[in-house]
CSV table of C-alpha atoms in Angstrom, one decimal:
chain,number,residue,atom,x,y,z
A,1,UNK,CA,-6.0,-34.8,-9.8
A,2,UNK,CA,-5.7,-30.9,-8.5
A,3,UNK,CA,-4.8,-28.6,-10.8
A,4,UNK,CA,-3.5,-24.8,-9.8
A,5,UNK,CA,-5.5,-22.2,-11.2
A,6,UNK,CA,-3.2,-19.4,-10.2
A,7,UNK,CA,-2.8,-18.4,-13.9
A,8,UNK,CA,-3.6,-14.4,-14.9
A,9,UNK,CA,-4.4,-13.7,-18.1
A,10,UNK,CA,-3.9,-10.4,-19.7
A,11,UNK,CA,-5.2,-10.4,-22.8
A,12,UNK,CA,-8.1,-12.5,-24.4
A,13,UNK,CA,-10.0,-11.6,-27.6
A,14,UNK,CA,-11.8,-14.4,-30.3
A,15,UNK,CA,-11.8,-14.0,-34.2
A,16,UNK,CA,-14.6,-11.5,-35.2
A,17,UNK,CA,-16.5,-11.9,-38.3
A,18,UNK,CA,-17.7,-8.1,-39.2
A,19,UNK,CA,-17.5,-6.4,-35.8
A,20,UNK,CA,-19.5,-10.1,-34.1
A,21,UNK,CA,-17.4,-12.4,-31.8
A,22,UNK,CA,-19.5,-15.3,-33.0
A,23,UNK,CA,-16.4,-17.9,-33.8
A,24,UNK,CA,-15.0,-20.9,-31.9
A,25,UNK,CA,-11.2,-19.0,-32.2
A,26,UNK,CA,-9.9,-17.8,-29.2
A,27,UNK,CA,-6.9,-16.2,-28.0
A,28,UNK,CA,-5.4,-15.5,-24.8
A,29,UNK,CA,-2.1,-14.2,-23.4
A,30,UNK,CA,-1.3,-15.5,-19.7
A,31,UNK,CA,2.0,-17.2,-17.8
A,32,UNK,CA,4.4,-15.7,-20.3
A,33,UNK,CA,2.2,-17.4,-23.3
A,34,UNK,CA,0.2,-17.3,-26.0
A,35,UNK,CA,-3.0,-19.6,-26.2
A,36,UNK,CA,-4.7,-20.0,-30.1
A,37,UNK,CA,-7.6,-22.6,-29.7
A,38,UNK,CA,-9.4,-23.3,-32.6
A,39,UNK,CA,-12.3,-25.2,-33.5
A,40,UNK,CA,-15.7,-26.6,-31.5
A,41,UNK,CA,-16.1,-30.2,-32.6
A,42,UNK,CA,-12.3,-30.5,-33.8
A,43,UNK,CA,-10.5,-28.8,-31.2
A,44,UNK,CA,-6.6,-27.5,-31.9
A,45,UNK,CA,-4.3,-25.6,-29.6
A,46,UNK,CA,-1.4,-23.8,-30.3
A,47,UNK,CA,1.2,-22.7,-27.3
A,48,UNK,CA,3.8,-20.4,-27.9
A,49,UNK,CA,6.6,-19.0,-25.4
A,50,UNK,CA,6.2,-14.9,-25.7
A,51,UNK,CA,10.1,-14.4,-25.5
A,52,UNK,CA,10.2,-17.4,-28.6
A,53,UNK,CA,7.7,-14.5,-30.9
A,54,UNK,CA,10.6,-13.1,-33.8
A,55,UNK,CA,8.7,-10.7,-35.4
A,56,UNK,CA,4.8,-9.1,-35.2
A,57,UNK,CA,3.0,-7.6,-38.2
A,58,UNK,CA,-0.4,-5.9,-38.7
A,59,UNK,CA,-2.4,-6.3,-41.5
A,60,UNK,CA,-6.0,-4.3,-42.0
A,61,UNK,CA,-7.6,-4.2,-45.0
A,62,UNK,CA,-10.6,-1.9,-45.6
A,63,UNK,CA,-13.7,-4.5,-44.4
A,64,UNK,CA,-11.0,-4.4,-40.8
A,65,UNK,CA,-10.9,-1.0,-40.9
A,66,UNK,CA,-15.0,-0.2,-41.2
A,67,UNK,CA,-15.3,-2.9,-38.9
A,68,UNK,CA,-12.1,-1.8,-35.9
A,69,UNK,CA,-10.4,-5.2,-36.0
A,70,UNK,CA,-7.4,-6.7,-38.1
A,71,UNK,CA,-4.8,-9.4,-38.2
A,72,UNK,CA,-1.4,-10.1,-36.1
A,73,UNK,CA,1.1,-12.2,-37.5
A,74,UNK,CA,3.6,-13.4,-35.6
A,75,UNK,CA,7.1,-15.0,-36.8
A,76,UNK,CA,8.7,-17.6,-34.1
A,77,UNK,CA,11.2,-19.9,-33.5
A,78,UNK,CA,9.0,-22.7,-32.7
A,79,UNK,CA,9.3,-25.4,-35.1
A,80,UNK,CA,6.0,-26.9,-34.4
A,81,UNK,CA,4.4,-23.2,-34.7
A,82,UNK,CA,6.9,-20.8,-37.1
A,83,UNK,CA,3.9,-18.7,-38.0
A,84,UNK,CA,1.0,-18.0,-35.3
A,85,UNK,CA,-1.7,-15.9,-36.5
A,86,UNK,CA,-4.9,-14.0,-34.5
A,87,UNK,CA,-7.4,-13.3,-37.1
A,88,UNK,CA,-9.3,-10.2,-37.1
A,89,UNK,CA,-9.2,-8.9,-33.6
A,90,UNK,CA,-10.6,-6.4,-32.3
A,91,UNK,CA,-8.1,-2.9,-31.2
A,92,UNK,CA,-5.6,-4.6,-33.1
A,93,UNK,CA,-3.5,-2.3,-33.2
A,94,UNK,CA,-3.4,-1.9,-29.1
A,95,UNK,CA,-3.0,-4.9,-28.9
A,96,UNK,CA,-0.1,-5.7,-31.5
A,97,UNK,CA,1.3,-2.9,-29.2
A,98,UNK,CA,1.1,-4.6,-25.9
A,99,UNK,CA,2.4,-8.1,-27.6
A,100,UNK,CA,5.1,-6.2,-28.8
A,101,UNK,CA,5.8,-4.8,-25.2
A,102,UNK,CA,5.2,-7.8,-23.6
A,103,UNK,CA,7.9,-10.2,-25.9
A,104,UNK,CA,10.2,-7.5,-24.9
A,105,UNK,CA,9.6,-7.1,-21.0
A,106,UNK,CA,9.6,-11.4,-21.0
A,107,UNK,CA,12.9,-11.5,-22.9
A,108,UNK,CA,15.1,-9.1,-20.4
A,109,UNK,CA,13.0,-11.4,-17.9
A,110,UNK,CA,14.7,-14.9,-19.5
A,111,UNK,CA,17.9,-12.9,-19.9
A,112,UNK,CA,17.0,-13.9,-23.9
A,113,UNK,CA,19.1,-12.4,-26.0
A,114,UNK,CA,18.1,-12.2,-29.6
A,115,UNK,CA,20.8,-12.3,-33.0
A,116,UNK,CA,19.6,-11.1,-35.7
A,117,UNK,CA,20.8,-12.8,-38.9
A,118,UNK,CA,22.4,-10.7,-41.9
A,119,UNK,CA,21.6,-11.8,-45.4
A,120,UNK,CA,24.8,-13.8,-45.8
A,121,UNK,CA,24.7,-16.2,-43.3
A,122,UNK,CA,27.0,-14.4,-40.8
A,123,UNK,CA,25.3,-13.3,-37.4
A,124,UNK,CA,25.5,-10.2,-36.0
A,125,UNK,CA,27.0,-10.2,-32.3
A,126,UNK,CA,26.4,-6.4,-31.6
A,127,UNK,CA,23.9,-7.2,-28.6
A,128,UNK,CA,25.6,-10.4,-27.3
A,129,UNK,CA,27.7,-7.7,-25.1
A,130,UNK,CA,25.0,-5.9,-23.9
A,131,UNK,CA,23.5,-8.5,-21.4
């Protein structure tokens, strides 16, 4: 069986303890995705559509800040993965930039168009129109 390797990836980073890349996490961004693969002898992989990614958050505590990395969290609508999470990274903040970019760029690319839900209940049409 033949598998097509025409797949670019444009982002790819592993969990850093300190400022080391010494862990079995990896990340990777490539075909509109994100990759999480975690573990060496118990392997797990997480898949998640960018244009699916809600919400991205930042979080550095002092240890991430001596050290350049910190944590992304991202909120989706997958109900197999509602919260992925890419544990101290390095440029996190660049990169919690670029994801932010590329969710947008891949959701005028779906034609996605994204409600955002008030408090009550009651859904919020104002950029239904737009597209």
């Amino acid at each position: 069986m033949e598998y097509s390797t025409n797949t670019t990836t444009l982002w790819k980073d592993r969990r850093h303890i300190l400022w080391f890349p010494f862990t079995f996490d990896t990340y990777r961004v490539a075909n509109g995705r994100i990759y999480c693969h975690h573990g060496l002898i118990n392997q797990k992989e997480h898949e998640c559509l960018l244009y699916r990614i809600l919400d991205i958050s930042l979080r550095r505590g002092l240890l991430n800040l001596i050290c350049g990395t910190g944590t992304i969290t991202m909120r989706t609508t997958d109900d197999s993965d509602p919260v992925l999470v890419l544990k101290n990274i390095k440029r996190s903040r660049d990169v919690k930039d670029f994801l932010s970019e590329l969710i947008e760029k891949e959701r005028v690319r779906k034609g996605v168009t994204s409600r955002e839900i008030i408090a009550n209940g009651d859904f919020d049409d104002e950029f239904d129109d737009v597209m």
